[in-house]
PDB file of C-alpha atoms in Angstrom:
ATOM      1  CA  UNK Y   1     100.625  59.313  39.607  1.00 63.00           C
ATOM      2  CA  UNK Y   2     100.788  60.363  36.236  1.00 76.00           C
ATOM      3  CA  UNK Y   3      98.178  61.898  33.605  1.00 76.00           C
ATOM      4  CA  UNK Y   4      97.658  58.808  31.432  1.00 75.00           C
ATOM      5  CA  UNK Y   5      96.986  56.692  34.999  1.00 77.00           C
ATOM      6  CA  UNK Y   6      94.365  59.076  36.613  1.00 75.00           C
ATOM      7  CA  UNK Y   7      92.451  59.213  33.157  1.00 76.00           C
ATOM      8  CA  UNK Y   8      92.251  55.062  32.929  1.00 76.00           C
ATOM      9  CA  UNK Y   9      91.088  55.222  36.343  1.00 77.00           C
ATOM     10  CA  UNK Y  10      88.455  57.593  35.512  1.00 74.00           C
ATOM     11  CA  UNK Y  11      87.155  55.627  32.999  1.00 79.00           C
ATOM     12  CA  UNK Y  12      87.462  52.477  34.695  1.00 79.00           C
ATOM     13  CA  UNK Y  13      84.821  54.348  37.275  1.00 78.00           C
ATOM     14  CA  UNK Y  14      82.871  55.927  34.817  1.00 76.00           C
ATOM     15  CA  UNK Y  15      82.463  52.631  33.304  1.00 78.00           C
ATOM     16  CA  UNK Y  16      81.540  50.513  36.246  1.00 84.00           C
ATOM     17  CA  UNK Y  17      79.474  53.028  38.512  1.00 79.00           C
ATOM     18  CA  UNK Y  18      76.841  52.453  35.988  1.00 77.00           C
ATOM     19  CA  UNK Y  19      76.653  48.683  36.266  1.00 83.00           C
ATOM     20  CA  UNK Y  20      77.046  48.852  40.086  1.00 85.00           C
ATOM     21  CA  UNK Y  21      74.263  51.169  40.424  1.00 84.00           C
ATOM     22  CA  UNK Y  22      71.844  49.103  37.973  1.00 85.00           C
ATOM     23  CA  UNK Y  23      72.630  46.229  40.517  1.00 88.00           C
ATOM     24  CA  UNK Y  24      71.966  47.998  43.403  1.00 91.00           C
ATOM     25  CA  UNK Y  25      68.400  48.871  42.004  1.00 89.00           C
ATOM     26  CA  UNK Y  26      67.404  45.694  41.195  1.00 91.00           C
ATOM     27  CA  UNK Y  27      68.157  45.058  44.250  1.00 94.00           C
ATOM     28  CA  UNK Y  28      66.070  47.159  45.593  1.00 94.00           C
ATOM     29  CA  UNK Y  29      63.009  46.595  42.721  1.00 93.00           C
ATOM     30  CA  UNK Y  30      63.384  42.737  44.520  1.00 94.00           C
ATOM     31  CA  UNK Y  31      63.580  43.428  48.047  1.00 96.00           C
ATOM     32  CA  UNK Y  32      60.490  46.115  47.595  1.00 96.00           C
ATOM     33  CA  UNK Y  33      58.655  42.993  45.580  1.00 95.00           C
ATOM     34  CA  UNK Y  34      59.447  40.788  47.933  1.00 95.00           C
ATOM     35  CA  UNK Y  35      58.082  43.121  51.154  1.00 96.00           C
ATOM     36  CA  UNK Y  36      54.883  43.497  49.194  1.00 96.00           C
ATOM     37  CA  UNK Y  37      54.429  39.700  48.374  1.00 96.00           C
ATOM     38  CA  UNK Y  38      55.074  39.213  52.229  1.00 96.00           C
ATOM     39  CA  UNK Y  39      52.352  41.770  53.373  1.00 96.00           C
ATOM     40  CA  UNK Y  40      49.926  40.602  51.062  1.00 96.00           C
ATOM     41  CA  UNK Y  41      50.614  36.789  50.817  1.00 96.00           C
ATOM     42  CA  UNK Y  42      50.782  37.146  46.918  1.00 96.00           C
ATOM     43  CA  UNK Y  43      52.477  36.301  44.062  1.00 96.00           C
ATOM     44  CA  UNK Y  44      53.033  39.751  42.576  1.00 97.00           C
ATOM     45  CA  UNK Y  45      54.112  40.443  38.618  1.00 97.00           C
ATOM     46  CA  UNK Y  46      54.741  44.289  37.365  1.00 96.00           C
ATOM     47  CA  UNK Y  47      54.329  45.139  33.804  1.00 96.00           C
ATOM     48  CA  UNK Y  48      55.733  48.639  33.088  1.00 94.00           C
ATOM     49  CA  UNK Y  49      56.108  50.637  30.372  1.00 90.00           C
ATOM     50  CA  UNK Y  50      58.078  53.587  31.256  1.00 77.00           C
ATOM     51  CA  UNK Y  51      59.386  54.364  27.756  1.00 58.00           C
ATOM     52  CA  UNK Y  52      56.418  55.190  26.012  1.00 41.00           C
ATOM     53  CA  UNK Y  53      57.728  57.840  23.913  1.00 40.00           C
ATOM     54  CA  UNK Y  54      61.524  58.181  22.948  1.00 42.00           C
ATOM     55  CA  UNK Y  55      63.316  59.124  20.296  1.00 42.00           C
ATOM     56  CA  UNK Y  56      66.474  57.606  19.078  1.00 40.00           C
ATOM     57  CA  UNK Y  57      67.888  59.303  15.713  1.00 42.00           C
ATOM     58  CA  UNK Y  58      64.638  60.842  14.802  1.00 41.00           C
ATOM     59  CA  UNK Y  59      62.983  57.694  14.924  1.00 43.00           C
ATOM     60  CA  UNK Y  60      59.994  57.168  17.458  1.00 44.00           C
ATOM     61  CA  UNK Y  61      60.677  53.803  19.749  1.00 48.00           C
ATOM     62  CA  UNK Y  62      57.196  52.866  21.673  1.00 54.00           C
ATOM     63  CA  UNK Y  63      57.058  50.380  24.467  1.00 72.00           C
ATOM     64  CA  UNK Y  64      54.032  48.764  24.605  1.00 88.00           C
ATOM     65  CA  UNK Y  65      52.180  44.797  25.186  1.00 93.00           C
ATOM     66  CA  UNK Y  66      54.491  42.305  23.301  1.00 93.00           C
ATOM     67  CA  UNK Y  67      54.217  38.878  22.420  1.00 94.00           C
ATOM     68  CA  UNK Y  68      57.469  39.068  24.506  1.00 94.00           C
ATOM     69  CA  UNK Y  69      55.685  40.324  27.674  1.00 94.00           C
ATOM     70  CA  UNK Y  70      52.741  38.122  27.226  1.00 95.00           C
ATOM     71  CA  UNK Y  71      55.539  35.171  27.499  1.00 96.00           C
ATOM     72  CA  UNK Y  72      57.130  36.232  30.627  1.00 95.00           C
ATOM     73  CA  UNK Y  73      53.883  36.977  32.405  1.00 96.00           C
ATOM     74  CA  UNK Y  74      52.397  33.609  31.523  1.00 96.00           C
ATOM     75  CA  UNK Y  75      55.396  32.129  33.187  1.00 96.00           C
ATOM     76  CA  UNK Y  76      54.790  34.005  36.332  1.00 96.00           C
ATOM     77  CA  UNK Y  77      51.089  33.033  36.798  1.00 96.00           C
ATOM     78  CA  UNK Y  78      51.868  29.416  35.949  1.00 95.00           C
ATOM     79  CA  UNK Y  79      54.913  29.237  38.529  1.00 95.00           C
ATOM     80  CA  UNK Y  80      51.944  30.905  40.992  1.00 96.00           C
ATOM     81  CA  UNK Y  81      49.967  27.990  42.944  1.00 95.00           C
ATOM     82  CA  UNK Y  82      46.139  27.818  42.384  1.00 94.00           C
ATOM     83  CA  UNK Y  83      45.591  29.455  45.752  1.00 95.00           C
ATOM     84  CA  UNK Y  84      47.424  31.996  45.832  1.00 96.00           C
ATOM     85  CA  UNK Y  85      46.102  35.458  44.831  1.00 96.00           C
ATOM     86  CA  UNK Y  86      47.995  37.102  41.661  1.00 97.00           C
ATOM     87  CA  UNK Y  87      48.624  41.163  42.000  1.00 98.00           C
ATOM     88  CA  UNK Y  88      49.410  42.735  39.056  1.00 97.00           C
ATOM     89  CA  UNK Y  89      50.870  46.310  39.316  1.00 97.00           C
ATOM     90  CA  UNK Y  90      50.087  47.998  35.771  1.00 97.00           C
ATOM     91  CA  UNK Y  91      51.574  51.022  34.107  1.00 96.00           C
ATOM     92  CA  UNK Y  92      51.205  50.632  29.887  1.00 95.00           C
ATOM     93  CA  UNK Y  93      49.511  52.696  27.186  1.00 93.00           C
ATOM     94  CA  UNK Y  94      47.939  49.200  25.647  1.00 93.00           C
ATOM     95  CA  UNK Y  95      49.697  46.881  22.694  1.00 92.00           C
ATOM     96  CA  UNK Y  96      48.951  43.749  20.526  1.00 93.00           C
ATOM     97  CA  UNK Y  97      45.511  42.556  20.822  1.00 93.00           C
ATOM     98  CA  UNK Y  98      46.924  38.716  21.255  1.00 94.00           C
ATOM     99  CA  UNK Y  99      49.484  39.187  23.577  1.00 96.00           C
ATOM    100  CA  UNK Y 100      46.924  41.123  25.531  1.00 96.00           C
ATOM    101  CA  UNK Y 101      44.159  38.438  25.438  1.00 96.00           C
ATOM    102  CA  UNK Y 102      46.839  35.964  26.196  1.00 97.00           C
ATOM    103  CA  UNK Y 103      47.229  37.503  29.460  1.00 97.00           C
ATOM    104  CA  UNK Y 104      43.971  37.761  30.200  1.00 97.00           C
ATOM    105  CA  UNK Y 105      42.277  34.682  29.626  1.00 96.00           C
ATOM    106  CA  UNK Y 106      45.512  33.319  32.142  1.00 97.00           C
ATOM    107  CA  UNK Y 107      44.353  35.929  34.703  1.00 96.00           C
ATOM    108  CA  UNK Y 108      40.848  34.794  34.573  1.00 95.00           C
ATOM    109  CA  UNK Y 109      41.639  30.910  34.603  1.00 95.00           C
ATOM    110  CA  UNK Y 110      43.693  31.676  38.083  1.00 96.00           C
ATOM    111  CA  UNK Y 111      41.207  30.384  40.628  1.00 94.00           C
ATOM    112  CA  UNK Y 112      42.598  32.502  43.593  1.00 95.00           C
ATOM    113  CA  UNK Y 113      41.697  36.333  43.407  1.00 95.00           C
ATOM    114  CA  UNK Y 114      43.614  38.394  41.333  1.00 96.00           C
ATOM    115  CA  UNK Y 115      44.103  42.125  41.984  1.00 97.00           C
ATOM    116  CA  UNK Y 116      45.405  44.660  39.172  1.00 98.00           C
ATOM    117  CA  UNK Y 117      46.929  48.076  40.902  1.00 98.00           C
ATOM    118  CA  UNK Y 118      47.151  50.841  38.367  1.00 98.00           C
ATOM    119  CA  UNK Y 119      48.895  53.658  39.863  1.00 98.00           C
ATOM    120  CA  UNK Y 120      49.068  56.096  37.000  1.00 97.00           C
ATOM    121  CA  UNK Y 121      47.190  54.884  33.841  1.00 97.00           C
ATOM    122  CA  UNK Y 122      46.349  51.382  31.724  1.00 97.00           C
ATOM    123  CA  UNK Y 123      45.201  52.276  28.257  1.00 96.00           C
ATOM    124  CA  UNK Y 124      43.781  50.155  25.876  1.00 95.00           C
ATOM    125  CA  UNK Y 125      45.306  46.551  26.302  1.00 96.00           C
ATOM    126  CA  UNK Y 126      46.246  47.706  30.039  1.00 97.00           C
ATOM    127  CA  UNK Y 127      42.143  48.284  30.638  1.00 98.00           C
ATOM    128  CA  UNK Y 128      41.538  44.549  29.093  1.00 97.00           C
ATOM    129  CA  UNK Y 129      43.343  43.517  31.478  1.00 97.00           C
ATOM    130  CA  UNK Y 130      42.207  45.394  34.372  1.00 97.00           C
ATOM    131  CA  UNK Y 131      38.970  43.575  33.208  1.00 97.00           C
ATOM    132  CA  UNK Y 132      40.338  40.515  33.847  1.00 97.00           C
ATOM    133  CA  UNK Y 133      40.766  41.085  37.688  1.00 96.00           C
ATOM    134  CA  UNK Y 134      38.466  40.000  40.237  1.00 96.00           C
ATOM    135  CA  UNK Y 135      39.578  43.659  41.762  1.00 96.00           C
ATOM    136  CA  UNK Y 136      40.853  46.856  40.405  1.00 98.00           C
ATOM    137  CA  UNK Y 137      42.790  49.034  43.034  1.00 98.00           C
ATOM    138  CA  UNK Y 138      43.585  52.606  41.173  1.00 98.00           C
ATOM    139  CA  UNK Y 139      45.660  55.898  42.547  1.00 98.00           C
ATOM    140  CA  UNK Y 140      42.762  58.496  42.616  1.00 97.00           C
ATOM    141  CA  UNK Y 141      43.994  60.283  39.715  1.00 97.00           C
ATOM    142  CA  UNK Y 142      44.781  57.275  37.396  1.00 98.00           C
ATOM    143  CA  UNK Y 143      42.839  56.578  34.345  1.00 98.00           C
ATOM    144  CA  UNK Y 144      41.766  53.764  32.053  1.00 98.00           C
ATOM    145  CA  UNK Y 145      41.013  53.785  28.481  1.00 97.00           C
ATOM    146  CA  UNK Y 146      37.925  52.671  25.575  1.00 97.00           C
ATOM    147  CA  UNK Y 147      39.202  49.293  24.963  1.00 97.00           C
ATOM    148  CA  UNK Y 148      37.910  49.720  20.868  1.00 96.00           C
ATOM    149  CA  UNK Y 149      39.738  48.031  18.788  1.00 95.00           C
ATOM    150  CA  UNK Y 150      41.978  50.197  16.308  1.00 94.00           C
ATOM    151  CA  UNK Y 151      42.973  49.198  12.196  1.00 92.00           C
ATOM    152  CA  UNK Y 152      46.657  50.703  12.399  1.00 86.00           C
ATOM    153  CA  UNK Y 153      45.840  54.692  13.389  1.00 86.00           C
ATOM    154  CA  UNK Y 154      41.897  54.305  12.534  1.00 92.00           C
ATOM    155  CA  UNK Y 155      39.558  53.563  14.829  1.00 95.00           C
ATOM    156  CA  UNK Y 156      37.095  50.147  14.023  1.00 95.00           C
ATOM    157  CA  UNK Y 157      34.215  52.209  14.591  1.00 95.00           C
ATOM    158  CA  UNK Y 158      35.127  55.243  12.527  1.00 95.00           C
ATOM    159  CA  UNK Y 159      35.711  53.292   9.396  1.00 95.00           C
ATOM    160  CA  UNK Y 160      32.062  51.856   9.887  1.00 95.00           C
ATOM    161  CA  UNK Y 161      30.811  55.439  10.206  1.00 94.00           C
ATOM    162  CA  UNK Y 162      31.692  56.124   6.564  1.00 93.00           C
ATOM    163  CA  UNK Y 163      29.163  53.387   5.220  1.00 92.00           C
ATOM    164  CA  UNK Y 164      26.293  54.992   7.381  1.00 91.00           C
ATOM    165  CA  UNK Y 165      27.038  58.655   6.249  1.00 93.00           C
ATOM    166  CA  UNK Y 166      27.767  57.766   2.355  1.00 93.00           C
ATOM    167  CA  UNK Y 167      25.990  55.753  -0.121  1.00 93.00           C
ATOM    168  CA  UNK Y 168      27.593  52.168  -1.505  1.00 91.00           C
ATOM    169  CA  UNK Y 169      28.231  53.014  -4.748  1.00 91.00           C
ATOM    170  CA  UNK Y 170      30.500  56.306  -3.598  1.00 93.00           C
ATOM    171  CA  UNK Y 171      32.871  54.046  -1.328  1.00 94.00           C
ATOM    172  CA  UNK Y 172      35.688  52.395  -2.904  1.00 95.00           C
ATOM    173  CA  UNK Y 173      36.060  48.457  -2.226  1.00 94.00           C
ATOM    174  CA  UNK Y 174      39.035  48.689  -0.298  1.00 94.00           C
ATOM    175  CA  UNK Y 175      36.902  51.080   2.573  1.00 94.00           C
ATOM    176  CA  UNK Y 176      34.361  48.159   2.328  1.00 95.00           C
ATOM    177  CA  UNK Y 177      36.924  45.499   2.428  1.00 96.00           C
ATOM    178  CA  UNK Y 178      38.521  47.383   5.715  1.00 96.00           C
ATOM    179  CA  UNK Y 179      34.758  48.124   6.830  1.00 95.00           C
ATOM    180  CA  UNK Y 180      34.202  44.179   6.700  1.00 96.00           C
ATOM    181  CA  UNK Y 181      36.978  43.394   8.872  1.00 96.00           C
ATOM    182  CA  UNK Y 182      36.468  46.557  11.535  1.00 96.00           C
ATOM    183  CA  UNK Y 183      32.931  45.120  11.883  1.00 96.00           C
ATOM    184  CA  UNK Y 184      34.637  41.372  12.960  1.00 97.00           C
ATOM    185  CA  UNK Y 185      37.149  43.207  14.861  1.00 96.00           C
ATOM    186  CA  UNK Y 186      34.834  45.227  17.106  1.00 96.00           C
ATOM    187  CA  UNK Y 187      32.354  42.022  17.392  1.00 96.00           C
ATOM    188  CA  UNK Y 188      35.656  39.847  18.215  1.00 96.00           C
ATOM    189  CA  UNK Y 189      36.379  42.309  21.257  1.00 96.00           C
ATOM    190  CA  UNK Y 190      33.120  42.552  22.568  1.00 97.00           C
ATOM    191  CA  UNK Y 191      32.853  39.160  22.612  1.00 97.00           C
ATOM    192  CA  UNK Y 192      36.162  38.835  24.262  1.00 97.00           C
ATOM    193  CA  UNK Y 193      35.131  41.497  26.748  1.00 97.00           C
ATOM    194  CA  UNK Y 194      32.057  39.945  27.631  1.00 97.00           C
ATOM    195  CA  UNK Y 195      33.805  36.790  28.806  1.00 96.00           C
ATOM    196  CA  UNK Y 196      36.074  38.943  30.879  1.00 96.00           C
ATOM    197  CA  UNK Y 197      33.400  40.608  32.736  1.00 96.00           C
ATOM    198  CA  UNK Y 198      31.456  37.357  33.178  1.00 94.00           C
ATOM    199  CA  UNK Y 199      33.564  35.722  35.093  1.00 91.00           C
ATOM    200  CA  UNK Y 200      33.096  34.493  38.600  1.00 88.00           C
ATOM    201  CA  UNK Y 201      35.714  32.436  39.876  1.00 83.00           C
ATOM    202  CA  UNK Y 202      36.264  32.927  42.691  1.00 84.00           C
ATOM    203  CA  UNK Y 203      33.137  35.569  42.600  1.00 86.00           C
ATOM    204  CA  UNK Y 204      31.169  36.964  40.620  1.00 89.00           C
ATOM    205  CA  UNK Y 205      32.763  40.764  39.706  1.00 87.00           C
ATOM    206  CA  UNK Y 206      30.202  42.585  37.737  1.00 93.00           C
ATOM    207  CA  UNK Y 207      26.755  42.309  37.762  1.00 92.00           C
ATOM    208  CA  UNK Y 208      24.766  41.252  34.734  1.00 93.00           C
ATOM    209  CA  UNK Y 209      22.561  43.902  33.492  1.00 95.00           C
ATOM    210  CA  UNK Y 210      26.059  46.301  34.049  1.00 95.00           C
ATOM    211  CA  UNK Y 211      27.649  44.140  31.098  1.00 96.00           C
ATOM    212  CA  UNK Y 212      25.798  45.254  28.000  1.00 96.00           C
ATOM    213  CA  UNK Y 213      26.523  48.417  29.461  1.00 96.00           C
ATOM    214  CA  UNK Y 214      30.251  48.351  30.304  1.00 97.00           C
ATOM    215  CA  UNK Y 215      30.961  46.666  26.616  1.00 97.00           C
ATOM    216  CA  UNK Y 216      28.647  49.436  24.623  1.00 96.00           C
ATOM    217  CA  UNK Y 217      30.860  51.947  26.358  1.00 97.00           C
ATOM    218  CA  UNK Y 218      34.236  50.349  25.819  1.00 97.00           C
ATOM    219  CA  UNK Y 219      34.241  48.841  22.465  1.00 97.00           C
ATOM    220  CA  UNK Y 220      32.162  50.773  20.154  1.00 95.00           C
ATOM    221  CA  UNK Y 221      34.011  53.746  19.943  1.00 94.00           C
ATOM    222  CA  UNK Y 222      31.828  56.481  21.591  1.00 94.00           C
ATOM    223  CA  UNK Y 223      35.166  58.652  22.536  1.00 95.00           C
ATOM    224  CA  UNK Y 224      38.913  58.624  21.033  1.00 95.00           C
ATOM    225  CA  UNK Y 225      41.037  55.682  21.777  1.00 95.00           C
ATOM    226  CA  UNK Y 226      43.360  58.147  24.207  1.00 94.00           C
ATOM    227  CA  UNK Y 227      39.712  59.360  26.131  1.00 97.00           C
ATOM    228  CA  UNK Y 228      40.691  58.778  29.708  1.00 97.00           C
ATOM    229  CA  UNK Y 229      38.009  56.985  31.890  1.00 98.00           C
ATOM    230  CA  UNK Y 230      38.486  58.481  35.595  1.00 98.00           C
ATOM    231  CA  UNK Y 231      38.266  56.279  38.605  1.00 97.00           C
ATOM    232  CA  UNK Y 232      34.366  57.624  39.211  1.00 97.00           C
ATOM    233  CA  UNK Y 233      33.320  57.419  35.413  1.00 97.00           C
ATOM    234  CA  UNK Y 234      35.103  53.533  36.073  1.00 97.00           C
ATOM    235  CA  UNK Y 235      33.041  53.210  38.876  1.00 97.00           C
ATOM    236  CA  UNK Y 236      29.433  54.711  37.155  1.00 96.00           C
ATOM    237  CA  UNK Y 237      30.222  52.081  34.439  1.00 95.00           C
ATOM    238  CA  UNK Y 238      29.915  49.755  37.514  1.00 95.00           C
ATOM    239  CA  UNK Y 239      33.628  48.155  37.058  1.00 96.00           C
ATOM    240  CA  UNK Y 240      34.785  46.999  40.454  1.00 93.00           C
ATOM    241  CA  UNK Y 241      37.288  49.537  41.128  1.00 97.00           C
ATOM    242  CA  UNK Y 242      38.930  50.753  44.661  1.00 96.00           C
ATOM    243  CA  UNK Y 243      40.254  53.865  45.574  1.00 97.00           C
ATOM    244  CA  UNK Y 244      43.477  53.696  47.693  1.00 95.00           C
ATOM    245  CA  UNK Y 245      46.951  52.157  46.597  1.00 96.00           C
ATOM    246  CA  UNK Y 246      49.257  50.520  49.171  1.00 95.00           C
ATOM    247  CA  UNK Y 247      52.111  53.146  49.351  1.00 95.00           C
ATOM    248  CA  UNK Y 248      54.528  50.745  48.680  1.00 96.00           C
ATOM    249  CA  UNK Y 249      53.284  50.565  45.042  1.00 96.00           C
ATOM    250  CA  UNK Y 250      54.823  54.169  45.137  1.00 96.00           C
ATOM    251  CA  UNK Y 251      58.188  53.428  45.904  1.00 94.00           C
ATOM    252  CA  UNK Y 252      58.195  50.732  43.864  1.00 94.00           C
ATOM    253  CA  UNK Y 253      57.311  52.994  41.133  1.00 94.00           C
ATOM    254  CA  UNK Y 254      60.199  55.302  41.660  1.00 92.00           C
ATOM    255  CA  UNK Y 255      62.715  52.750  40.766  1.00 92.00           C
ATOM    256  CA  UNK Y 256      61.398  52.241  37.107  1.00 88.00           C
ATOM    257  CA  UNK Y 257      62.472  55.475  36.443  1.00 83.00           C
ATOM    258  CA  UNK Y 258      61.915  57.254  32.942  1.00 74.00           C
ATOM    259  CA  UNK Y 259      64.935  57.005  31.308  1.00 66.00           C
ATOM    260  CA  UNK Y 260      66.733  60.561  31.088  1.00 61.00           C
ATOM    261  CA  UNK Y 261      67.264  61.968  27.625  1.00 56.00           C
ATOM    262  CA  UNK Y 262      68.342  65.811  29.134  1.00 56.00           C
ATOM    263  CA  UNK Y 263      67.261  68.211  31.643  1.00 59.00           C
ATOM    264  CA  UNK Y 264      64.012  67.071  34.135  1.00 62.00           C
ATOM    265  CA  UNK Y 265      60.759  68.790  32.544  1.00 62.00           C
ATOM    266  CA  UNK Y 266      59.225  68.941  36.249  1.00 72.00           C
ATOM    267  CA  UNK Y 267      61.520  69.181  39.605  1.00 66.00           C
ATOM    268  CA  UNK Y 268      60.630  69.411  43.267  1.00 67.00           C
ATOM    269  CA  UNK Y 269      62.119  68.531  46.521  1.00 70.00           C
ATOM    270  CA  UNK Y 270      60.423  65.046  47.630  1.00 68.00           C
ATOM    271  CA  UNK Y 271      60.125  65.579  51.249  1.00 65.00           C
ATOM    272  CA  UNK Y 272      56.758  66.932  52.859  1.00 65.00           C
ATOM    273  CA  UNK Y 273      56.624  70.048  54.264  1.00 57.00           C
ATOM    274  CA  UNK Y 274      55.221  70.041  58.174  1.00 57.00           C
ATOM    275  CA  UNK Y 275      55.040  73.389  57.686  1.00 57.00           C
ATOM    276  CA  UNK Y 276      54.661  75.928  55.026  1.00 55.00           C
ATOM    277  CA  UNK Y 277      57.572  78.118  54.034  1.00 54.00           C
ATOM    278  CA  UNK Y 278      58.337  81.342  55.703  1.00 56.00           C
ATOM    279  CA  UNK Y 279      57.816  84.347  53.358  1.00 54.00           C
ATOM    280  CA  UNK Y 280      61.121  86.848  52.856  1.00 58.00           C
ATOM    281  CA  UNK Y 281      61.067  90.071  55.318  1.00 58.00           C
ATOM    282  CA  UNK Y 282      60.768  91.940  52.036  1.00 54.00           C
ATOM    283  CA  UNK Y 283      57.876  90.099  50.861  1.00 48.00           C
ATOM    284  CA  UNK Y 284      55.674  90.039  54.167  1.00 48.00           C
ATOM    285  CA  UNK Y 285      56.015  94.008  54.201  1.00 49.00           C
TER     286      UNK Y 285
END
């Protein structure tokens, strides 16, 4: 066989090995789905983010919320039947307020329970809709986020602190023009928020005098957009969240891998140790 031939084969195989391994792990993602819809007698949806920050010729690409996502997942809860429970596996740093409240309000108008699994973090958008669950099941060490609404890369709430600290007549018009519509955007959240946590199909989640609470804390900016809200601060607030996640949720997990752009920044072996490893002869003397 000659040079030329054993190069055109190796591209052929460089070539398809790709698109036969992206099969055989969506494969996988389905038959993993499908075993965890089976156990729990569920319709369950995933949205995952895994390309939060990327860079592609210099320029940052963000996945986050999209009108897009909003579309597919509305799909998926329609398809579901009224009685059966909706559980929604979450891993997103947040995105567009309306694609967000989209999914929401469709989470809340399910009438069987819906459970939102959160197995690393769900920022922002992702804690809206945590909100929206009847039941939020987190990894110990996950997080949520201040659900504050945000005018591009300034908080609501900060732009309203510069009318308390300065007089009128030292702010320009455009601050009190973007101070006028950070004041309707925080009021439109809480108001959307409130709706979330009254909800009580099929039960009531939260109980009332936690609501005032749960909203002041959320929406009004007390802590930085990217302040992470640990499963016992969650839990203080008095949102109804579980500790434990069905290990399955794990493996799933590992085959939405983040995409690699070079050399892994952390590395282990993934097999437990039964026992710990034996020292060197040099070492122990």
């Amino acid at each position: 066989m000659s040079l030329v031939n054993l190069l055109i084969i190796f591209f052929l195989i460089s070539s398809i090995s790709p698109l036969i391994q992206r099969f055989l792990t969506e494969q996988r993602r389905l038959m993993t789905i499908q075993a965890f819809e089976r156990s729990r007698g569920s319709r369950v949806i995933l949205l995952i983010h895994r390309q939060e920050s990327i860079s592609f010729l210099g320029v940052p690409v963000s996945r986050f919320i999209s009108i897009e996502d909003s579309e597919q997942v509305l799909r998926a809860i329609r398809l579901t039947p009224p009685n059966v429970p909706i559980d929604l596996i979450l891993h997103t740093p947040g995105g567009l307020v309306l694609a967000t409240e989209q999914i929401a309000r469709a989470l809340v108008r399910h009438p069987a329970k819906v459970t939102v699994f959160v197995p690393h973090y769900a920022m922002s958008g992702g804690t809206m809709l945590a909100m929206a669950a009847d039941e939020i099941v987190m990894d110990e060490n996950a997080v949520l986020g201040p659900v504050d609404p945000q005018l591009g890369s300034t908080p609501a709430a900060s732009v309203l602190k510069v009318l308390e600290d300065k007089p009128i007549s030292d702010i320009d018009d455009q601050t009190i023009v973007t101070a006028d519509i950070a004041r309707k955007a925080i009021r439109q959240v809480q108001k959307f928020v409130r709706t979330l946590l009254e909800d009580c199909v099929p039960k009531r989640k939260i109980e009332p005098e936690r609501i005032d609470r749960i909203i002041e804390a959320l929406t009004t900016g007390q802590v930085t957009h990217d302040y992470p809200i640990s499963v016992e601060e969650a839990q203080e607030l008095g949102l109804h969240v579980v500790v434990g996640l069905p290990k399955i949720i794990y493996s799933l997990m590992d085959l939405y891998p983040q995409p690699s752009m070079g050399r892994p920044t952390v590395q282990y072996i993934p097999l437990p140790y039964e026992n710990r490893p034996m020292l060197p002869e040099s070492i122990k003397e």
